CSV table of C-alpha atoms in Angstrom, one decimal:
chain,number,residue,atom,x,y,z
A,1,MET,CA,7.5,21.8,46.2
A,2,THR,CA,7.2,23.4,42.7
A,3,GLU,CA,10.6,22.1,41.7
A,4,THR,CA,9.7,18.6,42.9
A,5,ALA,CA,6.5,18.6,40.9
A,6,THR,CA,8.4,19.8,37.8
A,7,LEU,CA,11.0,17.0,38.2
A,8,ALA,CA,8.2,14.5,38.6
A,9,GLY,CA,6.5,15.7,35.5
A,10,ARG,CA,9.8,15.5,33.5
A,11,LEU,CA,10.3,11.9,34.7
A,12,ARG,CA,6.8,11.0,33.6
A,13,VAL,CA,7.3,12.6,30.1
A,14,ARG,CA,10.9,11.5,29.3
A,15,PRO,CA,10.3,7.7,29.1
A,16,HIS,CA,7.4,8.4,26.7
A,17,LEU,CA,9.6,10.7,24.5
A,18,TRP,CA,12.5,8.3,24.6
A,19,LEU,CA,10.2,5.4,23.6
A,20,LEU,CA,8.7,7.5,20.8
A,21,VAL,CA,12.2,8.4,19.5
A,22,TRP,CA,13.4,4.8,19.8
A,23,ARG,CA,10.4,3.5,17.9
A,24,GLY,CA,10.9,6.2,15.2
A,25,ALA,CA,14.6,5.4,14.8
A,26,PHE,CA,13.8,1.6,14.7
A,27,GLY,CA,11.2,2.1,12.0
A,28,LEU,CA,13.4,4.4,9.9
A,29,GLY,CA,16.3,2.0,10.3
A,30,LEU,CA,14.2,-0.9,9.2
A,31,LEU,CA,13.0,0.9,6.1
A,32,LEU,CA,16.5,2.0,5.1
A,33,ALA,CA,17.8,-1.5,5.6
A,34,ALA,CA,15.0,-2.9,3.4
A,35,ILE,CA,15.8,-0.3,0.7
A,36,LEU,CA,19.5,-1.1,0.8
A,37,ALA,CA,18.8,-4.8,0.6
A,38,GLY,CA,16.5,-4.2,-2.3
A,39,VAL,CA,19.2,-2.3,-4.2
A,40,VAL,CA,22.0,-4.8,-3.4
A,41,ILE,CA,20.1,-8.1,-4.0
A,42,GLY,CA,19.0,-9.0,-7.5
A,43,GLU,CA,19.8,-10.8,-10.7
A,44,THR,CA,23.2,-9.1,-10.6
A,45,PRO,CA,24.3,-8.8,-7.0
A,46,LEU,CA,26.1,-5.5,-6.2
A,47,PRO,CA,28.5,-4.7,-3.3
A,48,VAL,CA,27.2,-2.3,-0.7
A,49,ALA,CA,30.3,-0.1,-1.4
A,50,THR,CA,29.3,0.2,-5.0
A,51,VAL,CA,25.7,1.2,-4.1
A,52,THR,CA,26.9,3.8,-1.5
A,53,ALA,CA,29.5,5.2,-3.8
A,54,GLU,CA,26.9,5.7,-6.6
A,55,LEU,CA,24.5,7.3,-4.2
A,56,ALA,CA,27.3,9.6,-3.0
A,57,ASN,CA,28.0,10.5,-6.6
A,58,LYS,CA,24.4,11.3,-7.5
A,59,LEU,CA,23.3,13.0,-4.3
A,60,GLY,CA,26.5,14.7,-3.2
A,61,GLY,CA,28.7,14.8,-6.3
A,62,ALA,CA,31.4,12.8,-4.6
A,63,GLY,CA,33.1,11.6,-7.8
A,64,PHE,CA,33.9,8.0,-6.7
A,65,PRO,CA,34.9,5.7,-9.6
A,66,VAL,CA,31.9,3.3,-10.3
A,67,ASP,CA,31.5,1.0,-13.3
A,68,PRO,CA,29.0,2.6,-15.7
A,69,ILE,CA,26.9,-0.5,-15.9
A,70,ASP,CA,26.7,-0.9,-12.1
A,71,ALA,CA,25.9,2.8,-11.8
A,72,ALA,CA,23.0,2.5,-14.3
A,73,ILE,CA,21.6,-0.6,-12.5
A,74,VAL,CA,21.7,1.2,-9.2
A,75,TRP,CA,20.3,4.6,-10.2
A,76,ASN,CA,18.1,3.9,-13.2
A,77,TYR,CA,16.7,0.5,-12.3
A,78,ARG,CA,16.8,-0.6,-8.7
A,79,ILE,CA,16.4,2.5,-6.7
A,80,PRO,CA,13.2,3.6,-8.6
A,81,ARG,CA,11.9,0.1,-8.4
A,82,ILE,CA,12.4,-0.1,-4.6
A,83,LEU,CA,11.0,3.4,-3.9
A,84,VAL,CA,7.8,2.6,-6.0
A,85,ALA,CA,7.5,-0.7,-4.1
A,86,ALA,CA,7.7,1.1,-0.8
A,87,ALA,CA,5.1,3.7,-1.9
A,88,CYS,CA,2.8,1.0,-3.2
A,89,GLY,CA,3.1,-1.1,0.0
A,90,ALA,CA,2.4,1.9,2.2
A,91,GLY,CA,-0.5,3.1,0.1
A,92,LEU,CA,-2.2,-0.3,-0.1
A,93,ALA,CA,-1.7,-1.0,3.6
A,94,LEU,CA,-3.2,2.4,4.6
A,95,SER,CA,-6.2,1.7,2.3
A,96,GLY,CA,-6.8,-1.5,4.2
A,97,VAL,CA,-6.6,0.3,7.5
A,98,VAL,CA,-9.1,2.9,6.5
A,99,LEU,CA,-11.6,0.5,4.8
A,100,GLN,CA,-11.6,-1.8,7.8
A,101,ALA,CA,-12.3,1.1,10.2
A,102,LEU,CA,-15.0,2.7,8.0
A,103,ILE,CA,-16.8,-0.5,7.2
A,104,ARG,CA,-16.0,-2.3,10.5
A,105,ASN,CA,-15.2,-5.5,8.7
A,106,ALA,CA,-11.9,-7.3,9.2
A,107,LEU,CA,-12.0,-8.6,5.6
A,108,ALA,CA,-12.2,-5.1,3.9
A,109,ASP,CA,-9.4,-4.1,1.6
A,110,PRO,CA,-9.3,-2.6,-1.9
A,111,TYR,CA,-8.5,-5.9,-3.6
A,112,LEU,CA,-11.5,-7.7,-2.0
A,113,LEU,CA,-13.9,-4.9,-2.5
A,114,GLY,CA,-13.3,-4.6,-6.2
A,115,VAL,CA,-11.6,-1.2,-6.1
A,116,SER,CA,-8.3,-2.7,-7.5
A,117,ALA,CA,-10.2,-4.6,-10.2
A,118,GLY,CA,-12.1,-1.4,-11.2
A,119,ALA,CA,-8.8,0.5,-11.4
A,120,SER,CA,-7.3,-2.3,-13.6
A,121,THR,CA,-10.3,-2.1,-15.9
A,122,GLY,CA,-10.1,1.7,-16.2
A,123,ALA,CA,-6.3,1.6,-17.0
A,124,VAL,CA,-6.8,-1.2,-19.6
A,125,ALA,CA,-9.7,0.7,-21.2
A,126,VAL,CA,-7.4,3.8,-21.7
A,127,ALA,CA,-4.4,1.7,-22.8
A,128,ILE,CA,-6.2,-0.7,-25.2
A,129,LEU,CA,-9.5,0.9,-26.2
A,130,GLY,CA,-8.2,4.4,-26.2
A,131,VAL,CA,-10.9,5.7,-24.0
A,132,GLY,CA,-10.6,9.5,-23.5
A,133,GLY,CA,-9.1,10.0,-27.0
A,134,GLY,CA,-5.6,10.5,-25.6
A,135,THR,CA,-6.6,13.1,-23.0
A,136,LEU,CA,-6.7,10.6,-20.1
A,137,GLY,CA,-3.6,9.0,-18.7
A,138,LEU,CA,-3.5,5.5,-17.2
A,139,SER,CA,-3.7,6.8,-13.6
A,140,THR,CA,-6.7,9.0,-14.5
A,141,GLY,CA,-8.4,6.0,-16.2
A,142,ALA,CA,-7.6,3.8,-13.2
A,143,PHE,CA,-9.0,6.5,-10.8
A,144,ILE,CA,-12.3,6.7,-12.7
A,145,GLY,CA,-12.5,2.9,-12.9
A,146,ALA,CA,-11.9,2.6,-9.1
A,147,LEU,CA,-14.6,5.2,-8.3
A,148,LEU,CA,-17.1,3.4,-10.6
A,149,ALA,CA,-16.3,0.1,-8.9
A,150,PHE,CA,-16.7,1.5,-5.4
A,151,ALA,CA,-20.0,3.2,-6.4
A,152,LEU,CA,-21.3,0.0,-7.9
A,153,VAL,CA,-20.3,-2.1,-5.0
A,154,SER,CA,-21.8,0.4,-2.5
A,155,THR,CA,-25.1,0.5,-4.4
A,156,LEU,CA,-25.3,-3.3,-4.6
A,157,ALA,CA,-24.5,-3.7,-0.9
A,158,ARG,CA,-27.2,-1.1,0.0
A,159,ALA,CA,-29.7,-2.9,-2.1
A,160,ALA,CA,-28.9,-6.1,-0.3
A,161,GLY,CA,-29.4,-4.7,3.2
A,162,GLY,CA,-26.5,-2.4,3.8
A,163,GLY,CA,-24.5,-4.4,6.3
A,164,SER,CA,-20.7,-4.8,6.2
A,165,ALA,CA,-21.0,-8.5,5.2
A,166,GLN,CA,-23.2,-7.5,2.3
A,167,LEU,CA,-20.6,-5.0,1.3
A,168,VAL,CA,-17.9,-7.7,1.2
A,169,LEU,CA,-20.1,-10.0,-0.8
A,170,ALA,CA,-20.9,-7.2,-3.2
A,171,GLY,CA,-17.2,-6.4,-3.5
A,172,ILE,CA,-16.5,-10.0,-4.5
A,173,ALA,CA,-19.2,-9.8,-7.2
A,174,GLY,CA,-17.9,-6.4,-8.4
A,175,SER,CA,-14.4,-7.7,-8.5
A,176,GLN,CA,-15.4,-10.6,-10.6
A,177,LEU,CA,-17.4,-8.3,-12.9
A,178,PHE,CA,-14.5,-5.9,-13.5
A,179,ASN,CA,-12.0,-8.7,-13.9
A,180,ALA,CA,-14.3,-10.1,-16.6
A,181,LEU,CA,-14.5,-6.7,-18.3
A,182,THR,CA,-10.7,-6.4,-18.3
A,183,SER,CA,-10.3,-9.9,-19.9
A,184,PHE,CA,-13.0,-9.0,-22.5
A,185,PHE,CA,-11.2,-5.7,-23.4
A,186,ILE,CA,-7.9,-7.6,-23.8
A,187,ALA,CA,-9.4,-10.4,-25.9
A,188,LYS,CA,-11.3,-8.0,-28.1
A,189,SER,CA,-8.7,-5.3,-28.9
A,190,ALA,CA,-5.2,-6.4,-27.9
A,191,ASN,CA,-2.8,-8.3,-30.1
A,192,ALA,CA,-0.9,-11.3,-28.7
A,193,GLU,CA,2.1,-9.3,-27.6
A,194,GLN,CA,0.0,-6.6,-25.9
A,195,ALA,CA,-2.2,-9.3,-24.2
A,196,ARG,CA,0.9,-11.0,-22.8
A,197,GLY,CA,2.4,-7.8,-21.5
A,198,ILE,CA,-0.9,-6.7,-19.9
A,199,MET,CA,-1.6,-10.0,-18.2
A,200,PHE,CA,1.9,-10.0,-16.7
A,201,TRP,CA,1.3,-6.4,-15.5
A,202,LEU,CA,-2.1,-7.3,-14.0
A,203,LEU,CA,-0.4,-9.9,-11.8
A,204,GLY,CA,1.9,-7.1,-10.4
A,205,ASN,CA,5.1,-6.1,-12.1
A,206,LEU,CA,7.7,-3.6,-11.0
A,207,SER,CA,10.2,-4.2,-13.8
A,208,GLY,CA,9.1,-1.2,-15.9
A,209,VAL,CA,9.0,1.6,-13.2
A,210,ARG,CA,11.4,4.5,-13.5
A,211,TRP,CA,12.0,7.9,-11.8
A,212,PRO,CA,8.8,9.5,-13.3
A,213,ASP,CA,6.8,6.8,-11.6
A,214,VAL,CA,8.6,7.6,-8.3
A,215,ALA,CA,7.5,11.2,-8.8
A,216,LEU,CA,3.9,10.1,-9.0
A,217,ALA,CA,3.7,7.3,-6.5
A,218,GLY,CA,5.7,9.0,-3.7
A,219,PRO,CA,3.6,12.2,-3.4
A,220,VAL,CA,0.3,10.3,-3.7
A,221,ALA,CA,1.4,7.8,-0.9
A,222,LEU,CA,2.6,10.8,1.2
A,223,ALA,CA,-0.7,12.7,0.7
A,224,GLY,CA,-2.7,9.6,1.6
A,225,PHE,CA,-0.6,9.1,4.7
A,226,LEU,CA,-1.1,12.7,5.8
A,227,ALA,CA,-4.9,12.4,5.2
A,228,CYS,CA,-5.1,9.3,7.4
A,229,CYS,CA,-3.0,11.0,10.1
A,230,TRP,CA,-5.2,14.1,10.0
A,231,HIS,CA,-8.3,11.9,10.6
A,232,ILE,CA,-6.9,9.5,13.2
A,233,ARG,CA,-9.4,10.6,15.8
A,234,ALA,CA,-12.2,10.0,13.3
A,235,LEU,CA,-10.9,6.6,12.5
A,236,ASP,CA,-10.9,5.7,16.1
A,237,GLY,CA,-14.5,6.9,16.3
A,238,PHE,CA,-15.6,4.9,13.2
A,239,ALA,CA,-14.2,1.7,14.7
A,240,PHE,CA,-17.2,1.9,17.1
A,241,GLY,CA,-19.7,2.8,14.3
A,242,ALA,CA,-20.8,5.8,12.4
A,243,GLN,CA,-23.2,6.8,15.2
A,244,SER,CA,-20.4,6.8,17.8
A,245,ALA,CA,-18.3,8.9,15.4
A,246,ALA,CA,-21.2,11.4,15.0
A,247,ALA,CA,-21.6,11.5,18.8
A,248,LEU,CA,-18.0,12.6,19.0
A,249,GLY,CA,-18.8,15.6,16.8
A,250,ILE,CA,-17.2,14.1,13.7
A,251,PRO,CA,-18.8,15.2,10.3
A,252,VAL,CA,-19.4,11.6,9.2
A,253,ARG,CA,-20.3,12.1,5.6
A,254,TRP,CA,-17.5,14.6,4.9
A,255,VAL,CA,-14.8,12.4,6.6
A,256,GLN,CA,-16.1,9.3,4.8
A,257,ALA,CA,-15.9,11.1,1.4
A,258,VAL,CA,-12.4,12.4,2.1
A,259,LEU,CA,-11.0,9.1,3.3
A,260,ILE,CA,-12.7,7.1,0.5
A,261,GLY,CA,-11.4,9.6,-2.1
A,262,ALA,CA,-7.9,9.3,-0.6
A,263,ILE,CA,-7.8,5.5,-0.6
A,264,THR,CA,-9.4,5.3,-4.1
A,265,LEU,CA,-6.7,7.7,-5.4
A,266,MET,CA,-3.9,5.7,-3.8
A,267,THR,CA,-5.2,2.4,-5.1
A,268,ALA,CA,-5.8,3.7,-8.6
A,269,VAL,CA,-2.3,5.2,-8.9
A,270,MET,CA,-0.6,2.2,-7.5
A,271,VAL,CA,-2.5,-0.2,-9.8
A,272,SER,CA,-1.8,2.0,-12.9
A,273,LEU,CA,1.9,1.8,-12.1
A,274,VAL,CA,2.5,-1.8,-11.0
A,275,GLY,CA,-0.8,-3.7,-11.6
A,276,SER,CA,-3.2,-5.2,-9.1
A,277,ILE,CA,-1.3,-6.5,-6.1
A,278,GLY,CA,-3.6,-8.3,-3.6
A,279,PHE,CA,-3.5,-9.1,0.1
A,280,VAL,CA,-1.3,-6.2,1.2
A,281,GLY,CA,-4.2,-4.1,2.4
A,282,LEU,CA,-5.8,-7.2,4.1
A,283,VAL,CA,-3.0,-8.8,5.9
A,284,ILE,CA,-0.7,-6.0,6.9
A,285,PRO,CA,-3.2,-4.0,9.1
A,286,HIS,CA,-4.1,-7.2,11.0
A,287,ALA,CA,-0.5,-8.1,11.6
A,288,VAL,CA,0.3,-4.6,12.8
A,289,ARG,CA,-2.8,-4.5,14.9
A,290,LEU,CA,-1.6,-7.6,16.8
A,291,ALA,CA,1.7,-5.8,17.5
A,292,VAL,CA,0.7,-2.2,18.4
A,293,GLY,CA,-3.0,-2.5,19.2
A,294,PRO,CA,-6.1,-1.1,17.6
A,295,ARG,CA,-5.6,2.7,18.2
A,296,HIS,CA,-5.1,4.4,14.9
A,297,GLY,CA,-2.4,6.8,16.3
A,298,ARG,CA,-0.1,3.8,16.2
A,299,LEU,CA,-1.8,1.7,13.6
A,300,VAL,CA,-1.6,4.2,10.7
A,301,PRO,CA,2.2,4.9,10.8
A,302,TRP,CA,3.2,1.4,11.6
A,303,SER,CA,0.9,-0.1,8.9
A,304,ALA,CA,2.4,2.3,6.3
A,305,LEU,CA,5.9,1.3,7.4
A,306,ALA,CA,5.1,-2.4,7.5
A,307,GLY,CA,3.4,-2.3,4.1
A,308,ALA,CA,6.5,-0.5,2.5
A,309,VAL,CA,8.9,-3.1,4.0
A,310,PHE,CA,6.7,-6.0,3.1
A,311,LEU,CA,6.4,-5.1,-0.6
A,312,ILE,CA,10.2,-4.4,-0.8
A,313,VAL,CA,10.9,-7.9,0.6
A,314,ALA,CA,8.2,-9.4,-1.7
A,315,ASP,CA,10.0,-7.7,-4.7
A,316,ILE,CA,13.3,-9.1,-3.6
A,317,ALA,CA,11.7,-12.6,-3.3
A,318,SER,CA,10.1,-12.2,-6.8
A,319,ARG,CA,13.6,-11.7,-8.3
A,320,MET,CA,15.2,-14.6,-6.3
A,321,LEU,CA,12.7,-17.4,-6.3
A,322,ILE,CA,13.5,-18.6,-9.8
A,323,PRO,CA,17.1,-18.0,-11.0
A,324,GLY,CA,17.2,-15.9,-14.2
A,325,GLN,CA,13.5,-15.2,-14.1
A,326,VAL,CA,11.3,-12.6,-12.4
A,327,VAL,CA,8.1,-13.8,-10.8
A,328,SER,CA,5.1,-11.5,-10.7
A,329,ILE,CA,5.1,-9.7,-7.3
A,330,GLY,CA,1.4,-10.4,-7.0
A,331,VAL,CA,2.2,-14.1,-6.9
A,332,VAL,CA,4.5,-13.6,-4.0
A,333,THR,CA,2.1,-11.5,-2.0
A,334,ALA,CA,-0.6,-14.1,-2.7
A,335,LEU,CA,1.6,-16.9,-1.4
A,336,VAL,CA,2.0,-15.0,1.9
A,337,GLY,CA,-1.4,-13.4,1.9
A,338,ALA,CA,-3.6,-16.5,1.4
A,339,PRO,CA,-2.5,-18.2,4.6
A,340,GLY,CA,-2.8,-14.9,6.4
A,341,PHE,CA,-6.4,-14.5,5.0
A,342,ALA,CA,-7.2,-18.0,6.3
A,343,LEU,CA,-5.9,-17.1,9.8
A,344,ILE,CA,-8.0,-13.9,9.8
A,345,LEU,CA,-11.1,-16.0,8.9
A,346,ILE,CA,-10.4,-18.5,11.8
A,347,ARG,CA,-9.8,-15.6,14.3
A,348,SER,CA,-13.1,-14.0,13.1
A,349,ARG,CA,-15.0,-17.2,13.6
A,350,ARG,CA,-13.6,-17.8,17.1
A,351,ARG,CA,-14.6,-14.2,18.1
A,352,GLY,CA,-18.1,-15.2,17.0
């Protein structure tokens, strides 16, 4: 009787474990395929054999013969670019997941709530105005700007009544304010060449990222992902409101502070590296929610994966849309995100 019960228990557990393993392998394979495509496809197409040979040389000291120019393109240019794109996509998608759960509004994301605009203003203030006297880096300035933007938007929303709709409207106003400040700083203090470079960066630009940027973006995205995973139960509770979360024994204020700090840090770092890229945090969580459901145990990891793959594909498209010219990646995400945003609005209206 005992052996029969044990066997029945194994049969119940094994399908779940196999499904979990299969999903993990599928997700990892999808990410690796996107990374490989991002390295192979570009202004100068490279054979897969050349890419794998250079990777074997760098990671394992294999000693395969690779043309020095191709080797430099693979290792110094495309791999850092793709890894930063993956980290940015994952971080922005996770920020959208957290904000939508905490605020209980389907339209919440760092771009719409003004956090990205505040980060851009902070980074530009450090780069152009010299705020901090050389003691602040771009990422630190972006983090301070993002915190100020979130504090301003929260205060304005509270003064307007405190609902989630008021927060989104306050976010739109805050976003416009900080975008205006950024434009003012550029017009006041930047020369023509600086202004052109900054405006191109603000639209989203991965052309300048290198390995030190990977060393910053990767750990920040990983830390944000772990913070979200640690608070999955709390995110499920917040989806039913702060009072429901408190009833489950969740320290509401503390968890809100930790999660908002995590997404503000992720957004600030990504904006300081590649500019303000919109719609990733808005569209990706909704698309993933349709595929895997609303539970954050699945929503968090799959949103991170989907965000990473989406931004890699968007980066490939930005290099291929116009031959011989790189389009800002923010333009590509907007071309995809704007229709997605319209669909979200229509679905929200039908739900009433």
